[in-house]
PDB file of C-alpha atoms in Angstrom:
ATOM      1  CA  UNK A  88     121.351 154.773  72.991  1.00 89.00           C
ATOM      2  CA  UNK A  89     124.503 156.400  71.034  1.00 93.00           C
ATOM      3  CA  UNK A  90     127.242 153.809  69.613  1.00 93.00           C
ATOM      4  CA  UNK A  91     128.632 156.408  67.458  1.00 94.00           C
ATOM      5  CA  UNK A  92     128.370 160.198  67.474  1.00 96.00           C
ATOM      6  CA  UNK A  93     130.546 162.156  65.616  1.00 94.00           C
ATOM      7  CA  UNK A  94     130.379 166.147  66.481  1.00 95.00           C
ATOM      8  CA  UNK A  95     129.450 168.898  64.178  1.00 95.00           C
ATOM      9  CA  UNK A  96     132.172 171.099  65.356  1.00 93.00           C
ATOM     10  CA  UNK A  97     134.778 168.172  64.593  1.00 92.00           C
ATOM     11  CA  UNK A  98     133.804 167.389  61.098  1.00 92.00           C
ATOM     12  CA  UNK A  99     133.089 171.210  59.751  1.00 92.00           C
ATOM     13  CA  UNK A 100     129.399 171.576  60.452  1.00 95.00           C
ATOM     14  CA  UNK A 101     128.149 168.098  60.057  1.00 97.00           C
ATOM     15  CA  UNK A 102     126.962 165.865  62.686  1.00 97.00           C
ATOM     16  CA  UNK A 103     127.172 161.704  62.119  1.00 98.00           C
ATOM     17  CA  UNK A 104     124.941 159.407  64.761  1.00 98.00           C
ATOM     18  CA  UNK A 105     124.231 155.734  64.852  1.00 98.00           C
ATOM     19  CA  UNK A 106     122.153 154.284  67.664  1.00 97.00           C
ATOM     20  CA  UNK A 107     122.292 150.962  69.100  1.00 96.00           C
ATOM     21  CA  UNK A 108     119.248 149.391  71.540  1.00 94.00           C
ATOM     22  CA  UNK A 109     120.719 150.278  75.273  1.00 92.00           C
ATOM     23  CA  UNK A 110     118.373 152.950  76.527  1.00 81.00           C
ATOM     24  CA  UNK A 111     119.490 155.176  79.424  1.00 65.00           C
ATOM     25  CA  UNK A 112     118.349 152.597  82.243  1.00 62.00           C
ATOM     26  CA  UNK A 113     120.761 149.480  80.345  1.00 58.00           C
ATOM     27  CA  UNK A 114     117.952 148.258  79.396  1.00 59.00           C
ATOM     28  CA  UNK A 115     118.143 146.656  75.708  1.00 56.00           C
ATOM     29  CA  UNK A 116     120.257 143.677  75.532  1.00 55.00           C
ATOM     30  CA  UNK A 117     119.386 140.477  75.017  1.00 51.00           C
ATOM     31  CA  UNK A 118     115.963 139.479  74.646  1.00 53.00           C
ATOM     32  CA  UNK A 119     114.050 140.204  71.248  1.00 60.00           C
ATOM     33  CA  UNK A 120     111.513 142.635  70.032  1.00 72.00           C
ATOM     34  CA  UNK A 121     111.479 146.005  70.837  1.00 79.00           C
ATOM     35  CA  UNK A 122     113.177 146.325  74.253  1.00 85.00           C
ATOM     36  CA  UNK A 123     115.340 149.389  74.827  1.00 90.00           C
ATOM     37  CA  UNK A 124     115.693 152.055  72.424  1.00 94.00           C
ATOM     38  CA  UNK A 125     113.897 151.113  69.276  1.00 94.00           C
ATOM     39  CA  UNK A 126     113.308 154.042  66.936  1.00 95.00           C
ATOM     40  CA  UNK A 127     110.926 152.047  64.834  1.00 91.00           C
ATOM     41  CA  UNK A 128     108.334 149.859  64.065  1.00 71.00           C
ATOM     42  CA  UNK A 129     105.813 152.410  66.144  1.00 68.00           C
ATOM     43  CA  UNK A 130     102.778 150.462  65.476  1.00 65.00           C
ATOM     44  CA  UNK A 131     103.982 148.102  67.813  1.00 66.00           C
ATOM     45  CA  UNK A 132     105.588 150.448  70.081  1.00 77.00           C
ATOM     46  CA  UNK A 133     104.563 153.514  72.511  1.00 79.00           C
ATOM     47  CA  UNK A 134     107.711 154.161  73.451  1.00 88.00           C
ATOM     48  CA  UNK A 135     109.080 155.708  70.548  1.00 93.00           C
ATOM     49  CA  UNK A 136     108.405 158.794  70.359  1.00 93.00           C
ATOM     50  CA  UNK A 137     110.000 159.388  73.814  1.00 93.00           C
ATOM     51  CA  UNK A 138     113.287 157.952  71.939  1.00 94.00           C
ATOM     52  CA  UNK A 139     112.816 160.490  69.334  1.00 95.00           C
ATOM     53  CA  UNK A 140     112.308 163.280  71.494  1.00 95.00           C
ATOM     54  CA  UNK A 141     115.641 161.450  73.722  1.00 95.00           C
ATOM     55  CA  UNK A 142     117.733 161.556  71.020  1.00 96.00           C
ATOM     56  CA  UNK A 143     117.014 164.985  69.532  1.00 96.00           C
ATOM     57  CA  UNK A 144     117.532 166.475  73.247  1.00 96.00           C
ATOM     58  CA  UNK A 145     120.948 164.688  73.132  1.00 95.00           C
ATOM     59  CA  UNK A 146     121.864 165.748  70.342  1.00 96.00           C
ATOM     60  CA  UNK A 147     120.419 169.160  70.188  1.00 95.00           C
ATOM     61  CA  UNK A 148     118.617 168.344  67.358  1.00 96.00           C
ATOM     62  CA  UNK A 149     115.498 170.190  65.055  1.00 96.00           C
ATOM     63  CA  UNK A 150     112.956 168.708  62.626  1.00 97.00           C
ATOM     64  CA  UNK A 151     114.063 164.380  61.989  1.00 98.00           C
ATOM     65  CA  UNK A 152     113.065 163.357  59.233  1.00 98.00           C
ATOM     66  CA  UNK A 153     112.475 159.559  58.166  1.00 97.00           C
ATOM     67  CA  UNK A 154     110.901 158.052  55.030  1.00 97.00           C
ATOM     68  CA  UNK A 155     109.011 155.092  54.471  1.00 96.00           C
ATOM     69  CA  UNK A 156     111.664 152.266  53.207  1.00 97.00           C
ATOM     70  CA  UNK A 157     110.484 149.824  50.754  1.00 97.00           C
ATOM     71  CA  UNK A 158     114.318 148.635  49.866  1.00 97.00           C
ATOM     72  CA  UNK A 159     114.096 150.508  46.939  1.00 98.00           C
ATOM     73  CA  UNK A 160     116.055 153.008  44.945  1.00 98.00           C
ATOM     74  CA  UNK A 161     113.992 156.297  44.968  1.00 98.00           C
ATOM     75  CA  UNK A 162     115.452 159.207  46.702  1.00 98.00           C
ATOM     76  CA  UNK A 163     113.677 161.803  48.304  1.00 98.00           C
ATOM     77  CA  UNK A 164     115.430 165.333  48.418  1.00 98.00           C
ATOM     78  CA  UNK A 165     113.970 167.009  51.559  1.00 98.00           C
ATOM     79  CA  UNK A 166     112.970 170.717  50.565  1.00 98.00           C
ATOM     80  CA  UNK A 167     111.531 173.989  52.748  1.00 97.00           C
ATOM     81  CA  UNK A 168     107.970 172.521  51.956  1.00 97.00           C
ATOM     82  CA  UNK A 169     108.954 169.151  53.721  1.00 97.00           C
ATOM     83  CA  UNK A 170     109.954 170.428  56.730  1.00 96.00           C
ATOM     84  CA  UNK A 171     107.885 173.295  57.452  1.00 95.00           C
ATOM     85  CA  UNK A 172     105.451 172.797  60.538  1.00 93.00           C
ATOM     86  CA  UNK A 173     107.382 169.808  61.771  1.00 96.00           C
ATOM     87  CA  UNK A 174     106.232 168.108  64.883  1.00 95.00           C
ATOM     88  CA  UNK A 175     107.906 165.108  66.464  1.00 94.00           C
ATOM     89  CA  UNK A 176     104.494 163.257  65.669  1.00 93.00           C
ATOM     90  CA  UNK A 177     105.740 163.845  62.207  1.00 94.00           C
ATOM     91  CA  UNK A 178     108.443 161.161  62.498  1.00 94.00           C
ATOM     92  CA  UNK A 179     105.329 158.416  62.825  1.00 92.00           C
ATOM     93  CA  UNK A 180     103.844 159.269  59.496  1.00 92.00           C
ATOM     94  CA  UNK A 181      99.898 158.602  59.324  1.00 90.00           C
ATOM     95  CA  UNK A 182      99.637 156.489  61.789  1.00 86.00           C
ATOM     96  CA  UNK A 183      98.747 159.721  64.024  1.00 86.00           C
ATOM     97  CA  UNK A 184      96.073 161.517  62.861  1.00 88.00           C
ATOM     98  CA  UNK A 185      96.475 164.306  61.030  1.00 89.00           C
ATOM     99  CA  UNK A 186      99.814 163.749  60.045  1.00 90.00           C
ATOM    100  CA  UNK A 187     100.803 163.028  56.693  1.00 91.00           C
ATOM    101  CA  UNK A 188     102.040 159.848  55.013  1.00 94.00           C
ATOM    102  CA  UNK A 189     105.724 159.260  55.054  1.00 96.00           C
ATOM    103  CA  UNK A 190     107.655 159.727  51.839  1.00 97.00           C
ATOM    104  CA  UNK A 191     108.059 156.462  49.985  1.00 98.00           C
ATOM    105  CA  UNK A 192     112.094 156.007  49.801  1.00 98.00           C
ATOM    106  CA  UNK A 193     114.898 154.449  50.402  1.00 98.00           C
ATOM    107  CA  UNK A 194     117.476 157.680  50.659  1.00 98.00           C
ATOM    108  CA  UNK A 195     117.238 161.375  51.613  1.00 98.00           C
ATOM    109  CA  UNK A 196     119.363 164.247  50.695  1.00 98.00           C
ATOM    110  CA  UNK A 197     119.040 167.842  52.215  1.00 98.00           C
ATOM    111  CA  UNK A 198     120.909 170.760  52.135  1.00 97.00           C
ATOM    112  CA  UNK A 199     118.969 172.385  54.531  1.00 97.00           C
ATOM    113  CA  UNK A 200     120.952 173.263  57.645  1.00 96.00           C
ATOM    114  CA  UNK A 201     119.640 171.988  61.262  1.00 96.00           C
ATOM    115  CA  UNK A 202     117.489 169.156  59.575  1.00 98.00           C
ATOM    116  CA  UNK A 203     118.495 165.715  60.438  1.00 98.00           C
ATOM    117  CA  UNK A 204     117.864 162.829  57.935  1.00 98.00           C
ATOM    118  CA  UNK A 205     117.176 159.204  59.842  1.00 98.00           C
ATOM    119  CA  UNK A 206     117.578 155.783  58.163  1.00 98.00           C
ATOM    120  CA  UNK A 207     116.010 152.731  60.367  1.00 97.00           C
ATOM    121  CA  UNK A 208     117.613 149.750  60.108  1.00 97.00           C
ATOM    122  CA  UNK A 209     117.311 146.580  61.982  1.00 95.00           C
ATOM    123  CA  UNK A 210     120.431 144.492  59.388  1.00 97.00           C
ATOM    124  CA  UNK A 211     120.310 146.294  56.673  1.00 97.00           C
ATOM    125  CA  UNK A 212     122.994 149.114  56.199  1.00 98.00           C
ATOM    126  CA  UNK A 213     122.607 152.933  57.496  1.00 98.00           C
ATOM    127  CA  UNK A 214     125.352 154.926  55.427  1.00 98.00           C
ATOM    128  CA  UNK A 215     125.550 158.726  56.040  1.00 98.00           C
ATOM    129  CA  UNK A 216     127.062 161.037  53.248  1.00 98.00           C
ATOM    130  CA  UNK A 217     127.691 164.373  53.376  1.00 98.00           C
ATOM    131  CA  UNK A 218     129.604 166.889  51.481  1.00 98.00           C
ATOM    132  CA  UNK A 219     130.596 169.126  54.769  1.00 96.00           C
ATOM    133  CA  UNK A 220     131.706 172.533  52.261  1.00 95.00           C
ATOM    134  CA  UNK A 221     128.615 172.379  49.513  1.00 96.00           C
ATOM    135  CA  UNK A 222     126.234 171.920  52.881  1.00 96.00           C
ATOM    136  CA  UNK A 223     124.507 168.707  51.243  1.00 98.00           C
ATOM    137  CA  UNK A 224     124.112 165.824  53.025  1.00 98.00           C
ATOM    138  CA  UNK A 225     122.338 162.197  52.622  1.00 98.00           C
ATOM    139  CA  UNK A 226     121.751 159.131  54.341  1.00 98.00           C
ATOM    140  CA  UNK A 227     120.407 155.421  52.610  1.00 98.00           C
ATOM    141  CA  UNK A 228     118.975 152.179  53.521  1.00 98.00           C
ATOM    142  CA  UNK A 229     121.200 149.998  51.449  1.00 98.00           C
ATOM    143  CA  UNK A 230     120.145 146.145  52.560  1.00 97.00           C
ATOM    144  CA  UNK A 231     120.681 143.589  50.082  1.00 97.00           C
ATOM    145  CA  UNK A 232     118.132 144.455  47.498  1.00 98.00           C
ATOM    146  CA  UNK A 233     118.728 148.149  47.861  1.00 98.00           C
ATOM    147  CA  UNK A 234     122.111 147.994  47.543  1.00 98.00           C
ATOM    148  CA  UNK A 235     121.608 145.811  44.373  1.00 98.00           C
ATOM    149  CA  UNK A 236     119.106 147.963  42.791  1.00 98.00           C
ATOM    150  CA  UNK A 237     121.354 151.271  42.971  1.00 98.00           C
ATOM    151  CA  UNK A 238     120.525 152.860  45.778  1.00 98.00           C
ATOM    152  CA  UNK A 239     123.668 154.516  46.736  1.00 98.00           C
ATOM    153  CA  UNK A 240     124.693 155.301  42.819  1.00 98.00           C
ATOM    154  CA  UNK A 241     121.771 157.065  43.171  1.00 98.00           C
ATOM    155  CA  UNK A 242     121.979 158.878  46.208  1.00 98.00           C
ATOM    156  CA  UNK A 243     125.296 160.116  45.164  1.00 98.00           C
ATOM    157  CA  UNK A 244     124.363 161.580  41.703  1.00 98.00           C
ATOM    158  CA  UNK A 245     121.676 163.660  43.335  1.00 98.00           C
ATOM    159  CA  UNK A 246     123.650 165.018  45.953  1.00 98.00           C
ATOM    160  CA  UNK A 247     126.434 165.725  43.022  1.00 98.00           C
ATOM    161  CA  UNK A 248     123.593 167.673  41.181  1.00 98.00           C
ATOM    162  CA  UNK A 249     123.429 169.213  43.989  1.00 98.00           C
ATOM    163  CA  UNK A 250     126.617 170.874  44.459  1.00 98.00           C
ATOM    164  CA  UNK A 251     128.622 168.178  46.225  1.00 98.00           C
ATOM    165  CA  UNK A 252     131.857 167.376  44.969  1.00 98.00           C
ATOM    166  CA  UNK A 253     133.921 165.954  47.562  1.00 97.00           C
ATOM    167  CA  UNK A 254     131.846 163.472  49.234  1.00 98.00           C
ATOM    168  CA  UNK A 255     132.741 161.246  52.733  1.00 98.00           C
ATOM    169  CA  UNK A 256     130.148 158.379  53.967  1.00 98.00           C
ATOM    170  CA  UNK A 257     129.994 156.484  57.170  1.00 98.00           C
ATOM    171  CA  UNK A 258     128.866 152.679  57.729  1.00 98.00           C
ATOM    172  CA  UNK A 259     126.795 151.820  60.424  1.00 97.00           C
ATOM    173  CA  UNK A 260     125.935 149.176  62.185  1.00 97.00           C
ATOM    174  CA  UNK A 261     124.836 145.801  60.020  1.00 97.00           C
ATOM    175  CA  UNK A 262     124.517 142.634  59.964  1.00 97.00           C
ATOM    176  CA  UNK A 263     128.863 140.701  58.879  1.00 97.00           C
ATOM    177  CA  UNK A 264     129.280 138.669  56.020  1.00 97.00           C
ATOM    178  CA  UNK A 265     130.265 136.130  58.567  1.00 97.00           C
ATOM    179  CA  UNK A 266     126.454 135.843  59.254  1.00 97.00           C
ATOM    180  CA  UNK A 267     124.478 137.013  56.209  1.00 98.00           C
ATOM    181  CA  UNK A 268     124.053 133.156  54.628  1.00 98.00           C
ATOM    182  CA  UNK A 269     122.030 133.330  51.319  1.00 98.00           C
ATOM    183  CA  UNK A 270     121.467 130.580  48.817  1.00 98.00           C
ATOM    184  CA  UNK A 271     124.386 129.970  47.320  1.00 98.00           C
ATOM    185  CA  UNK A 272     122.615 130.656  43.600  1.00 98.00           C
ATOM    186  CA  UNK A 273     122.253 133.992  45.015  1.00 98.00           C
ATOM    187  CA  UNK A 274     125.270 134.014  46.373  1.00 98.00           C
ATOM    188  CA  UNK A 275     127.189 133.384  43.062  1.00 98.00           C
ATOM    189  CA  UNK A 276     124.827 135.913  41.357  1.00 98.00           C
ATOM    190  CA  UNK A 277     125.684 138.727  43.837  1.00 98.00           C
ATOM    191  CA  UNK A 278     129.674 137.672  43.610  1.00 98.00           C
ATOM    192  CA  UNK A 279     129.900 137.672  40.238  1.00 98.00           C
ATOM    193  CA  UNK A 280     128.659 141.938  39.903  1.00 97.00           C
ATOM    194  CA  UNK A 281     130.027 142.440  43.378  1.00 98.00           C
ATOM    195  CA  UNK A 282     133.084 140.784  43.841  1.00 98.00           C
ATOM    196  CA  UNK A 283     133.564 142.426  47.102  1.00 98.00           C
ATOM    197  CA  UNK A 284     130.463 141.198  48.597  1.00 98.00           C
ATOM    198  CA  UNK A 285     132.156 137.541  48.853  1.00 98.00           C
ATOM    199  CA  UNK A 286     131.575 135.683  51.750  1.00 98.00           C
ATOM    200  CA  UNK A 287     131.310 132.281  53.754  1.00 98.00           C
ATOM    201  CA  UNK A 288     129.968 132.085  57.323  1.00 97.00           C
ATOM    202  CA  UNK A 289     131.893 130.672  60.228  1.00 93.00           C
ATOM    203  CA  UNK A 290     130.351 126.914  59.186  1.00 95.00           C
ATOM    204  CA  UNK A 291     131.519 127.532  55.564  1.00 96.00           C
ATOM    205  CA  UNK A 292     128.115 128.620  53.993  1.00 98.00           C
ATOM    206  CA  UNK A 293     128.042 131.188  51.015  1.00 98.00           C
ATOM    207  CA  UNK A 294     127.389 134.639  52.431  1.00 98.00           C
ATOM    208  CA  UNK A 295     127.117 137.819  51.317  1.00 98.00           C
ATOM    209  CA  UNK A 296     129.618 140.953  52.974  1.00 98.00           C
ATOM    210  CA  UNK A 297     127.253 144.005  52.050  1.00 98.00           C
ATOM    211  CA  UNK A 298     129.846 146.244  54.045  1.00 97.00           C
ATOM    212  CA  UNK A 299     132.506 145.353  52.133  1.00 98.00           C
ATOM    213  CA  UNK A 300     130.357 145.592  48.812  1.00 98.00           C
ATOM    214  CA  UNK A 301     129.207 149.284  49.910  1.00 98.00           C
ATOM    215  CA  UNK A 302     132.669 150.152  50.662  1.00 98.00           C
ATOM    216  CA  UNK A 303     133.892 149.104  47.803  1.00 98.00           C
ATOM    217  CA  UNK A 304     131.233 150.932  45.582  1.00 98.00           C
ATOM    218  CA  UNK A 305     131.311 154.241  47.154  1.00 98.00           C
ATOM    219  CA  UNK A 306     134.842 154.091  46.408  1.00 98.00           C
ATOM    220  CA  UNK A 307     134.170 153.781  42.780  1.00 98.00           C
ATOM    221  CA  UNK A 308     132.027 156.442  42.598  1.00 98.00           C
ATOM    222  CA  UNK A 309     134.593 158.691  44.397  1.00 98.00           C
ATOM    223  CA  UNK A 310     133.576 158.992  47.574  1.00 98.00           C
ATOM    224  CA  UNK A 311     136.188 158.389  50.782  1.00 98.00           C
ATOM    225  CA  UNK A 312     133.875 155.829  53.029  1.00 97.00           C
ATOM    226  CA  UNK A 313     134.466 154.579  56.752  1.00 96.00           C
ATOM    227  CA  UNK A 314     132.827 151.676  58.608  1.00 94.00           C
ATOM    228  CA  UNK A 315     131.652 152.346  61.399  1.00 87.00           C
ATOM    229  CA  UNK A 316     130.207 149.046  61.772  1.00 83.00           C
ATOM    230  CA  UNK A 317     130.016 146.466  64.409  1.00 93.00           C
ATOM    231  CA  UNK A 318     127.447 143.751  63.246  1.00 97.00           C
ATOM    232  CA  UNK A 319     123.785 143.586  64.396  1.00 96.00           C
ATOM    233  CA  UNK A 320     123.549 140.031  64.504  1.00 95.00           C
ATOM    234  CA  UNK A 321     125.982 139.257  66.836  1.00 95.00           C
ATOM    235  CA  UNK A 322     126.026 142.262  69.241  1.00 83.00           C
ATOM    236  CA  UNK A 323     123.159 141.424  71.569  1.00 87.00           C
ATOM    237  CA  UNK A 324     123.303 145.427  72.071  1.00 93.00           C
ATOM    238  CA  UNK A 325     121.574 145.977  68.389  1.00 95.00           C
ATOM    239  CA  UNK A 326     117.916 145.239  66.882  1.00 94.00           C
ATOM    240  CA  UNK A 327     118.144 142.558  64.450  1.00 95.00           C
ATOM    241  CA  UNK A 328     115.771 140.986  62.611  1.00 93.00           C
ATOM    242  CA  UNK A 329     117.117 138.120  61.635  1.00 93.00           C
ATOM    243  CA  UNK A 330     117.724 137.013  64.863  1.00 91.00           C
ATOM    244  CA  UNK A 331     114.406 138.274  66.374  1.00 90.00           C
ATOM    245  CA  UNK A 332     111.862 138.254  63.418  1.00 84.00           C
ATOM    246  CA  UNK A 333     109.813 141.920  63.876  1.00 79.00           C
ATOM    247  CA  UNK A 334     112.481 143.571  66.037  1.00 88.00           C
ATOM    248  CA  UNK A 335     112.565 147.593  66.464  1.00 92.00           C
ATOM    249  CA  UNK A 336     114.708 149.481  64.708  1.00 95.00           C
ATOM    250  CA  UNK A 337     118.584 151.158  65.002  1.00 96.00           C
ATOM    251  CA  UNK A 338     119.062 155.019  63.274  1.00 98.00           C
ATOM    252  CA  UNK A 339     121.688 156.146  61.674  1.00 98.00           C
ATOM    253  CA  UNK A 340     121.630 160.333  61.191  1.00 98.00           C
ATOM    254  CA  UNK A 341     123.062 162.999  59.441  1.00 98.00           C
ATOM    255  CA  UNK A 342     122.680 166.577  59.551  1.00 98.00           C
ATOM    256  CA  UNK A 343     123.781 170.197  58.857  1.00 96.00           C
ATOM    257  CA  UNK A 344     124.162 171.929  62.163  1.00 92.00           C
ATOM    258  CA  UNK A 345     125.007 175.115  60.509  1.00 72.00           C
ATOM    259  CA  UNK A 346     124.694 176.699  56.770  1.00 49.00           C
ATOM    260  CA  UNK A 347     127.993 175.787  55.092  1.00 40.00           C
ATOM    261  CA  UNK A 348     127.623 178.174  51.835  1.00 37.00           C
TER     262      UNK A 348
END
């Protein structure tokens, strides 16, 4: 259920969490689809808004809020408005009635405290920001074409308009450069603007290390970055959809437990 967690009261107000598929029975590993703790994909799935309401009991969580990821760029800055009225049947977007559509985005920023932001990934990178003094904090779905389209530039100039200025990000779980093959045109594309993105898989074939690209990005942009980041593909205890086409979905989250200003 929780790979990660790191405490609010450890890391001055700010809570870090990234899931993996093991529900509370063990359940989870192996096998493909949705089995154990998928936080996604809920058109497929009953089960997860008992996961939602799991996790935000664990972690003594309010209001989670998720977007709808298109591996994009946009950024969605979650305001009063957003999060007034919240119900967990909120977190599935439209497809209850009543409830509104999800925002269309690929990153969330807040500086909102007790609101948790939620990226769902099932390959493609969770990374958690947060500015723990200025009380802003973000989270972005960076797979390959987010990532390339500017998705965490992005993220970060918002939350610096925001007040940030000494920003830290966390790396979750995603699929290694030792198993993200791509065409090797591609390949030699994504190498040549991101050197740190080169790769080759165990058999040799041009691959692509994302981590290591994100890593090295964030640090350009001046933020201090850890991975946190076992790879999906391999660890039988993570969704992946590369290795089961349509899996559910791991969560990374960030939040404000308290107001920092």
């Amino acid at each position: 259920m929780l790979r990660f967690v790191i405490d609010p009261g450890a890391n001055h107000g700010v809570g870090v969490a990234f899931t993996d598929r093991v529900d509370a029975s063990g359940q989870g590993r192996g096998g493909a689809g949705f089995e154990g703790f998928n936080l996604g994909r809920a058109d497929e799935d009953p089960t997860v808004l008992e996961h939602v309401d799991s996790l935000r009991s664990r972690l003594g969580l309010g209001p989670v809020m998720v977007c709808h990821q298109v591996h994009g760029n946009e950024v969605w800055r979650v305001r009063p408005d957003d999060v007034e009225g919240w119900i967990p049947q909120r977190y599935l977007g439209n497809r209850v009635e009543g409830q509104p559509k999800l925002p269309i985005a690929d990153a969330m920023v807040t500086d909102l405290p007790g609101v948790a932001l939620a990226i769902r990934v099932a390959d493609c990178m969770p990374i958690m920001l947060a500015d723990p003094k200025a009380g802003v904090v973000g989270a972005a779905h960076a797979g390959r074409v987010g990532f390339l389209a500017g998705v965490l530039p992005a993220t970060v100039k918002i939350m610096c308009d925001m007040g940030a200025t000494e920003l830290l990000a966390w790396l979750g779980p995603h699929i290694c450069g030792r198993c993200y093959e791509v065409p090797a045109e591609m390949a030699e594309q994504v190498w040549a603007k991101y050197p740190a993105t080169r790769a080759v898989t165990r058999q040799g074939a041009p691959a692509l290390d994302l981590g290591a690209g994100a890593l090295a990005q964030l640090e350009s942009l001046g933020v201090a970055a850890v991975g946190l980041d076992p790879c999906t593909f391999e660890g039988d205890d993570f969704f992946s959809h590369r290795r089961d086409h349509g899996a559910g979905r791991l969560a990374g989250l960030v939040w404000n437990a308290h107001d920092a200003h």
